[in-house]
Short mmCIF file of C-alpha atoms in Angstrom, two decimals:
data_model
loop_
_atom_site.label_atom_id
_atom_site.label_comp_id
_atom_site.label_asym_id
_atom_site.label_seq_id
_atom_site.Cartn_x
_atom_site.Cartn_y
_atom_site.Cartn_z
CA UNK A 17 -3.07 -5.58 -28.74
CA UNK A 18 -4.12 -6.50 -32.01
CA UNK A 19 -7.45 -8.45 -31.22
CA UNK A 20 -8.43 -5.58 -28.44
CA UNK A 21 -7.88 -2.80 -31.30
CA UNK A 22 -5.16 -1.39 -29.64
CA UNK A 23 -3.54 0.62 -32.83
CA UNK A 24 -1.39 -0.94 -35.29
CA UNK A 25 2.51 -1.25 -35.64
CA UNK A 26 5.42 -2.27 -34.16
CA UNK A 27 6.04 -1.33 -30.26
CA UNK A 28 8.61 1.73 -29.93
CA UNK A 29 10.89 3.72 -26.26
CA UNK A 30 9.94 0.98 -24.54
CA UNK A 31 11.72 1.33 -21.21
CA UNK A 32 11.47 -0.30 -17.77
CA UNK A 33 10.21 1.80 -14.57
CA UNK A 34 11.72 2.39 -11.72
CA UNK A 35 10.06 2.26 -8.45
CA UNK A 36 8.89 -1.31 -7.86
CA UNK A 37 11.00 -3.99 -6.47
CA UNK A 38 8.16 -7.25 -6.83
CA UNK A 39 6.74 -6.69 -10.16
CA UNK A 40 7.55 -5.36 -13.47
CA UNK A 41 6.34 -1.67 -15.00
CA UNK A 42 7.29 -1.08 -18.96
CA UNK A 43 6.64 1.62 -20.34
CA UNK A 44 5.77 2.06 -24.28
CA UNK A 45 4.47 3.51 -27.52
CA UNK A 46 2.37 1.97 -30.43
CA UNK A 47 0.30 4.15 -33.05
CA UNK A 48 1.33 7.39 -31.18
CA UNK A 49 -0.22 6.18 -28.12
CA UNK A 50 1.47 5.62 -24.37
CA UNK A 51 0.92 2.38 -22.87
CA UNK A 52 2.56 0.91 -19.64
CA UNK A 53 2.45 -2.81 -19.07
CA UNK A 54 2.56 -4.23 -15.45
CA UNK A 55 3.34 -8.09 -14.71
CA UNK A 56 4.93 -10.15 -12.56
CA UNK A 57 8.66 -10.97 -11.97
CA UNK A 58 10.07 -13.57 -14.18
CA UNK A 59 10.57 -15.51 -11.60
CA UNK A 60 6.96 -16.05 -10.74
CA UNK A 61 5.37 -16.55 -6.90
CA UNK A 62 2.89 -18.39 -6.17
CA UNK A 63 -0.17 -16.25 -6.48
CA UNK A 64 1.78 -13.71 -8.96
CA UNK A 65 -0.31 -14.25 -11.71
CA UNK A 66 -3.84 -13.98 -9.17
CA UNK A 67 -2.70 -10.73 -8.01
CA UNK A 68 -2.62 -9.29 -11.86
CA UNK A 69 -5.77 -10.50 -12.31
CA UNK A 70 -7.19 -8.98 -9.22
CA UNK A 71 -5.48 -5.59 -9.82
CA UNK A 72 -6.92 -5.86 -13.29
CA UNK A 73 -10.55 -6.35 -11.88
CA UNK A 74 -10.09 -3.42 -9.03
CA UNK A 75 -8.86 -0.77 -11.47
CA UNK A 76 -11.79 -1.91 -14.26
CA UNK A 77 -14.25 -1.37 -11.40
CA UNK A 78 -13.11 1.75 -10.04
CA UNK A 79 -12.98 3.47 -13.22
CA UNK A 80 -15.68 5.62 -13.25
CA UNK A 81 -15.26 6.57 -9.58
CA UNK A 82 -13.50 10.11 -8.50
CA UNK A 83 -10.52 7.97 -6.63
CA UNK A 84 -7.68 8.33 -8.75
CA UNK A 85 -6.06 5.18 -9.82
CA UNK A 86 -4.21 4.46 -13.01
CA UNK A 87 -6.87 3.98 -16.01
CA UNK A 88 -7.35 -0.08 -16.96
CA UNK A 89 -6.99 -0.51 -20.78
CA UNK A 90 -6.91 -4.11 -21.19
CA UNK A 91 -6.13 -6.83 -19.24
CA UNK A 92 -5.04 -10.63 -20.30
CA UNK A 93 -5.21 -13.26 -17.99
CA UNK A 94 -4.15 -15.63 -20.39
CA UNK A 95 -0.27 -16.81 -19.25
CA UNK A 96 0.46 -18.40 -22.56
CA UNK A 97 0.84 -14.76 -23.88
CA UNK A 98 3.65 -13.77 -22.44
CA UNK A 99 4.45 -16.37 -19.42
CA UNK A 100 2.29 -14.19 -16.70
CA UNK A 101 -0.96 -12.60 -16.42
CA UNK A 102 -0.42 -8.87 -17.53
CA UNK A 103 -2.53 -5.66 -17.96
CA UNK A 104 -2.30 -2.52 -20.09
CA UNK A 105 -2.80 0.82 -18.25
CA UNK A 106 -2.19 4.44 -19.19
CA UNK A 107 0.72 6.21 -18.31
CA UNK A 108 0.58 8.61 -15.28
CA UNK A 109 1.22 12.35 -15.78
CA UNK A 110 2.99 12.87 -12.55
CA UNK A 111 6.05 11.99 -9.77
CA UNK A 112 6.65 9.85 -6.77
CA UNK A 113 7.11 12.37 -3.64
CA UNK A 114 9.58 9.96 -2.45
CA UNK A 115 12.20 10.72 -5.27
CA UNK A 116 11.95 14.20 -4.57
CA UNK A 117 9.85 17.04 -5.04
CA UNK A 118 9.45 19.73 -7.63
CA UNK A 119 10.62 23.27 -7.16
CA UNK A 120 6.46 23.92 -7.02
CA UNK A 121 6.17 21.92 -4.10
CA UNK A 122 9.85 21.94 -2.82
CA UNK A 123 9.01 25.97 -2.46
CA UNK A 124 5.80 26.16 -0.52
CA UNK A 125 5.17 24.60 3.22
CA UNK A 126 1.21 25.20 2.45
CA UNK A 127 1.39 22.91 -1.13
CA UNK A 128 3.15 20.63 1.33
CA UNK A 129 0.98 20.52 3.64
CA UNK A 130 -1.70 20.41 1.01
CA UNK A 131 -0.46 17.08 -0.43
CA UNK A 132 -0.46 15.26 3.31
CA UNK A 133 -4.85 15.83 3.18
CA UNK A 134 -4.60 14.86 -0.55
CA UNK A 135 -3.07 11.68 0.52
CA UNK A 136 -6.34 11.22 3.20
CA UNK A 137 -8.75 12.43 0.55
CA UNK A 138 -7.83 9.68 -1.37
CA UNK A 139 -8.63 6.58 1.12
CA UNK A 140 -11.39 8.31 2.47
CA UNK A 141 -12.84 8.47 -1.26
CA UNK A 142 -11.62 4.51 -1.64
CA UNK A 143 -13.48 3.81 1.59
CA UNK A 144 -16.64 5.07 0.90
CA UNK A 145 -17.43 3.41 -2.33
CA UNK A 146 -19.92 0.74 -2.02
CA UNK A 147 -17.97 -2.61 -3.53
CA UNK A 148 -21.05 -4.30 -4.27
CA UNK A 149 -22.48 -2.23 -6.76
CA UNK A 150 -19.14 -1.48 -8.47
CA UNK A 151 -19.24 -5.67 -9.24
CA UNK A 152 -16.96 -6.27 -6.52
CA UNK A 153 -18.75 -9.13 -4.30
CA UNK A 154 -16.88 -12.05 -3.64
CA UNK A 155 -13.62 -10.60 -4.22
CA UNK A 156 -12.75 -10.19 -0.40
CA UNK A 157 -14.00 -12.04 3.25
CA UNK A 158 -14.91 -9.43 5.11
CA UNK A 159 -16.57 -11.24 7.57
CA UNK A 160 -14.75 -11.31 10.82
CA UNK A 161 -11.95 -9.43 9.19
CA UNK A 162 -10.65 -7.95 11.85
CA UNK A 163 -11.04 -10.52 14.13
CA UNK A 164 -8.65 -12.71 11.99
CA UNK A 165 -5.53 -10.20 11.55
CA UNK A 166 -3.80 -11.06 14.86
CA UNK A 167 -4.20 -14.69 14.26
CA UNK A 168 -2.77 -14.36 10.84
CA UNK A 169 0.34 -12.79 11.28
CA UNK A 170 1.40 -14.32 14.79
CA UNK A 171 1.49 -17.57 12.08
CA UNK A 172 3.43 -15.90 9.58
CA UNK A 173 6.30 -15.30 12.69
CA UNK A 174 6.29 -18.10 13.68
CA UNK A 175 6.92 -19.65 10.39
CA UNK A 176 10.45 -17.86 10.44
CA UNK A 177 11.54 -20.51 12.51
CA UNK A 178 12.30 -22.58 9.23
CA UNK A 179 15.07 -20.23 8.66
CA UNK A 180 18.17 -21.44 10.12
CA UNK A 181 19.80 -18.60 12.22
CA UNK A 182 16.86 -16.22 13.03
CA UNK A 183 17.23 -14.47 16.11
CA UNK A 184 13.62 -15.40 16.61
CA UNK A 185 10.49 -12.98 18.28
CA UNK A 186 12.44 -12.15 21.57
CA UNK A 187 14.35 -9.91 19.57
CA UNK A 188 11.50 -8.11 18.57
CA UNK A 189 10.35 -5.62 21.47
CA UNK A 190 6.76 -6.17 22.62
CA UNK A 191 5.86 -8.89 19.82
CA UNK A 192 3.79 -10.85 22.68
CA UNK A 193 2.57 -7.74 24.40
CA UNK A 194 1.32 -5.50 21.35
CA UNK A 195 -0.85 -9.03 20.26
CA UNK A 196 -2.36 -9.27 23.48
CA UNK A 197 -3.60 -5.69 23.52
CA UNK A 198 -4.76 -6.11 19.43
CA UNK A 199 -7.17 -8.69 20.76
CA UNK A 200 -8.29 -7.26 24.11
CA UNK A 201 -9.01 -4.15 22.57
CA UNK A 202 -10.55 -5.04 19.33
CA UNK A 203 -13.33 -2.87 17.92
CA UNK A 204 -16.37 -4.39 16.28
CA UNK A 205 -16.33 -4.80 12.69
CA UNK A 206 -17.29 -1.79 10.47
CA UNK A 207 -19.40 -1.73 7.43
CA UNK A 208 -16.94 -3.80 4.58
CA UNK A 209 -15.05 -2.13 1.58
CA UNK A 210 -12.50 -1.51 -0.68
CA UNK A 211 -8.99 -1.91 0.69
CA UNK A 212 -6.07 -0.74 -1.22
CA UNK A 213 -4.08 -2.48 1.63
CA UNK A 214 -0.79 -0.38 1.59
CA UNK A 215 -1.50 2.87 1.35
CA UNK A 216 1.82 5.37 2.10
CA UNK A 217 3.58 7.93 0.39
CA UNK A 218 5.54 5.39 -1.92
CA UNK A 219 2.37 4.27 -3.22
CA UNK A 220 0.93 7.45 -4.70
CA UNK A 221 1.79 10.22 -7.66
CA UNK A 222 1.26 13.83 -7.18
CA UNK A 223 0.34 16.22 -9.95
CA UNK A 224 3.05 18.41 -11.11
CA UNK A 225 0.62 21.47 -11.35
CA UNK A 226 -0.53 21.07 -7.87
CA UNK A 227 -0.64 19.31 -4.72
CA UNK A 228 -3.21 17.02 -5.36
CA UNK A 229 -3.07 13.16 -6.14
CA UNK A 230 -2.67 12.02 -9.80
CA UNK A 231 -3.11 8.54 -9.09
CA UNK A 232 -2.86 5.91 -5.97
CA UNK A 233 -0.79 2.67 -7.61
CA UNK A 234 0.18 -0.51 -6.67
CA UNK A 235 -3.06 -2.48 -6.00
CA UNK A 236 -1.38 -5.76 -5.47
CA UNK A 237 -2.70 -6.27 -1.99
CA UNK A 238 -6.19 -4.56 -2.37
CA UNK A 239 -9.04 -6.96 -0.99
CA UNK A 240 -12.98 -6.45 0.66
CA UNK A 241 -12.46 -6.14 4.66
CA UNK A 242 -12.57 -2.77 6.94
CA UNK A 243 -11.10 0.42 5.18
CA UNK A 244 -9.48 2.03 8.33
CA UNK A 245 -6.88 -0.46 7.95
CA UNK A 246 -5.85 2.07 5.24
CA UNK A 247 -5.62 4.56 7.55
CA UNK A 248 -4.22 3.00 10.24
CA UNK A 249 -1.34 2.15 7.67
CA UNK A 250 -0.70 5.66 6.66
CA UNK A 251 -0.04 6.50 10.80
CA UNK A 252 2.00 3.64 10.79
CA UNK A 253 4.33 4.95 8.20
CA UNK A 254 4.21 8.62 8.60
CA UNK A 255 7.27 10.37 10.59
CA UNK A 256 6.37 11.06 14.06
CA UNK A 257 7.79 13.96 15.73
CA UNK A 258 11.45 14.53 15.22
CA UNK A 259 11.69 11.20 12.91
CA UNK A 260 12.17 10.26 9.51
CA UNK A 261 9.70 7.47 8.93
CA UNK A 262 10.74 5.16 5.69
CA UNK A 263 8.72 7.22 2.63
CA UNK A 264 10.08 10.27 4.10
CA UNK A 265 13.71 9.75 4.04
CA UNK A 266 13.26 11.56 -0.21
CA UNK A 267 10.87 13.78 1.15
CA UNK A 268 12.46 16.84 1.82
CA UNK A 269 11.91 19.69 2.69
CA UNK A 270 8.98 17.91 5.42
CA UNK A 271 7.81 21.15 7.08
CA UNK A 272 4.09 21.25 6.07
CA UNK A 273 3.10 18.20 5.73
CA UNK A 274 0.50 17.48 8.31
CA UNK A 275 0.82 15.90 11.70
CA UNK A 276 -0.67 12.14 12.28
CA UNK A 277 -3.59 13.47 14.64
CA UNK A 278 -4.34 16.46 11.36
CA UNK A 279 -4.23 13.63 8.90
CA UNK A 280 -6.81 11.60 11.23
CA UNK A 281 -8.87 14.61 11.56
CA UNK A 282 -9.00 15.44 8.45
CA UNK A 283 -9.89 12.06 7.48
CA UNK A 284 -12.48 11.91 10.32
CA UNK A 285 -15.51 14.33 8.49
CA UNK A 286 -15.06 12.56 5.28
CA UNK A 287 -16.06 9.28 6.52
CA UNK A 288 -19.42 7.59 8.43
CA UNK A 289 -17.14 4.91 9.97
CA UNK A 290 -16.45 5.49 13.97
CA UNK A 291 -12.57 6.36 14.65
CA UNK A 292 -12.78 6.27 18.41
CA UNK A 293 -10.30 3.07 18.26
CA UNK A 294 -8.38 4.26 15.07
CA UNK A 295 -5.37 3.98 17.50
CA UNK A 296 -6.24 0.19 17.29
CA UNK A 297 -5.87 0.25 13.75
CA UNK A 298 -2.63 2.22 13.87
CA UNK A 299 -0.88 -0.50 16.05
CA UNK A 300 -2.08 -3.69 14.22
CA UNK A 301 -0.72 -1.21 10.82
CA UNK A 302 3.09 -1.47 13.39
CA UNK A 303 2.11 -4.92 13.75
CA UNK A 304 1.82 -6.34 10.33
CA UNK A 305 4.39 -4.35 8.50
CA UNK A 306 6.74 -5.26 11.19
CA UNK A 307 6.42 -9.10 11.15
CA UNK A 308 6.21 -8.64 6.82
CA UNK A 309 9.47 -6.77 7.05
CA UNK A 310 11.06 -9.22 10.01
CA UNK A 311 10.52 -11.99 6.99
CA UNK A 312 13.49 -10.88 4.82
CA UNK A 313 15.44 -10.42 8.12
CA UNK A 314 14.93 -14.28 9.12
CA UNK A 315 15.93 -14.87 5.19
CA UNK A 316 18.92 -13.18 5.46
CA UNK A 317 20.41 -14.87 9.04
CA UNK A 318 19.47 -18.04 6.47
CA UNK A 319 21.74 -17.10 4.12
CA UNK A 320 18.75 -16.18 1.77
CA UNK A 321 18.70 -12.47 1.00
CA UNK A 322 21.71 -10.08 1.83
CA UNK A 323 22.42 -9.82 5.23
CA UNK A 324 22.39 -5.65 4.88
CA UNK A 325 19.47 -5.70 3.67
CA UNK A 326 17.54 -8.01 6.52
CA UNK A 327 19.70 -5.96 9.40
CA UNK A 328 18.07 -2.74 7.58
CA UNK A 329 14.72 -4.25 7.85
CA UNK A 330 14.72 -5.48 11.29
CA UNK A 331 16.12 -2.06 12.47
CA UNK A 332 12.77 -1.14 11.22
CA UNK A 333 10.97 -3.67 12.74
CA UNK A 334 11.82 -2.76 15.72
CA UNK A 335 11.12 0.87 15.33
CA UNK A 336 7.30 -0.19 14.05
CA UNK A 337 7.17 -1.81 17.47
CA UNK A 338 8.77 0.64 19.94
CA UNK A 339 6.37 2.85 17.65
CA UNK A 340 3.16 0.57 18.55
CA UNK A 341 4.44 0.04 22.52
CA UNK A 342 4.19 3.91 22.65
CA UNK A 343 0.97 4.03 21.53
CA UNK A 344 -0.47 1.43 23.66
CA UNK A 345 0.84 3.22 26.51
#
């Protein structure tokens, strides 16, 4: 902080944010200034420190854009400074609808409501900026993006085998079917940008004057490829009807917030992309998070994470599939 000019002093309330479960928020003070520092766990993975460094380089280009992100300060991809890559970033002036909501918005179905298009505002903003002149070629392979999902994560199930114990695909319903319909009915690839990559109600703050966004966070798994995946993620994870999808569980009172098809149509006029297959989208969304969730599930029948925890996560699993059979149908 010192060599990038960053006031002068010792560092004072640090404390640790809540929220996260991968990587590591702290929140400070120095010169009368707020700061919050984001790195990875102390127990680093194997691309931990890449990811900083390419969260770094997405938030430092979108900076002057009107998405709202948290604001860069510095960044340090030097690991000899404090065992990780790390970044500096100014504190957000607002709350995660998913701990609950303020009497403002707790009060009023229409700020409710309000804060679901907010939420498709701010993809549809993300989507539309043009990557290359923001300094962000290279940083993605958008070529034949889509055609390489499918592909991708049928691999990353079948590497559960390793785990001794798994109950395997067949206890997944649909696994084989929902592929086959992801690559007979795949649409042709769109014009290429900026992918925030999971985009849901956990992954945003709301003003607390208002229902608009104050910033979209967590950029870990932003890349270059076709932004309705964004979209197709937030259908994915929105309640449906009479349900209680995962980020709504906090969320309550829900009556308001807008329907899937309102949040697709509301997306649809902000956007020059074509959404006639956004359905496709919206299944390989079921598809991905299923099999990423179904990981900690194999773990656990291994012995490797708690066995609560994986039964939890299949549970889901197999509700992000029933959900994607449905919509095949």
């Amino acid at each position: 902080m010192d060599r990038e000019a960053l006031g002068s002093g010792p560092i004072s309330n640090a404390a640790l944010l809540t929220g996260g479960t991968q990587n590591i928020l702290l929140r400070f003070e120095r010169d009368g200034r707020g700061y919050v520092l984001r790195r990875p766990p102390p127990h680093l993975r194997a691309n931990s420190n890449e990811t900083m460094r390419r969260e770094a380089r997405m938030l430092a280009a979108i900076a002057d854009t009107g998405v709202p992100h948290p604001r860069l300060i510095a960044a340090c991809g030097d690991e000899s400074v404090l065992g990780a890559a790390f970044y500096l970033m100014e504190p957000i002036d607002g709350f995660n609808a998913t701990m609950g909501l303020p009497a403002l918005h707790s009060g009023s179905p229409a700020i409710r409501r309000r804060m679901g298009l907010a939420l498709t505002e701010g993809i549809a903003g993300l989507g539309a900026l043009d990557y290359r002149t923001l300094g962000l070629e290279g940083f993605g392979k958008p070529d034949n993006y889509l055609a390489r999902q499918v592909a991708r994560w049928q691999s990353q199930l079948t590497s559960y085998g390793e785990f001794a114990g798994w109950t395997g695909p067949d206890a997944i319903p649909g696994v084989a079917q929902v592929a086959a319909w992801l690559e007979a009915h795949r649409p042709v690839d769109g014009e290429p940008g900026i992918i925030h990559g999971d985009y849901h109600l956990s992954n945003v703050m709301y003003r607390h004057d208002g229902p608009e966004l104050a910033a979209i966070i967590d950029w870990e798994l932003t890349t270059i490829g076709d932004p309705l995946i964004d979209l197709g993620w937030l259908m994915a994870t929105w309640p449906e009807g009479d349900e209680h999808g995962d980020e709504a569980v906090a969320i309550q009172p829900w009556d308001g917030f807008p329907t899937i098809a309102e949040l697709v149509d509301h997306y649809r006029p902000r956007t020059s992309r074509d959404l006639s297959a956004i359905d496709w989208y919206a299944v390989l969304a079921c598809y991905k998070l299923g099999i990423i969730l179904e990981g900690t599930h194999a773990r656990a029948c291994a012995g490797k994470a708690p066995r609560a925890t994986g039964d939890l996560l299949h549970a889901k699993t197999v509700g992000l599939f029933e959900r994607a059979l449905r919509w095949i149908r």
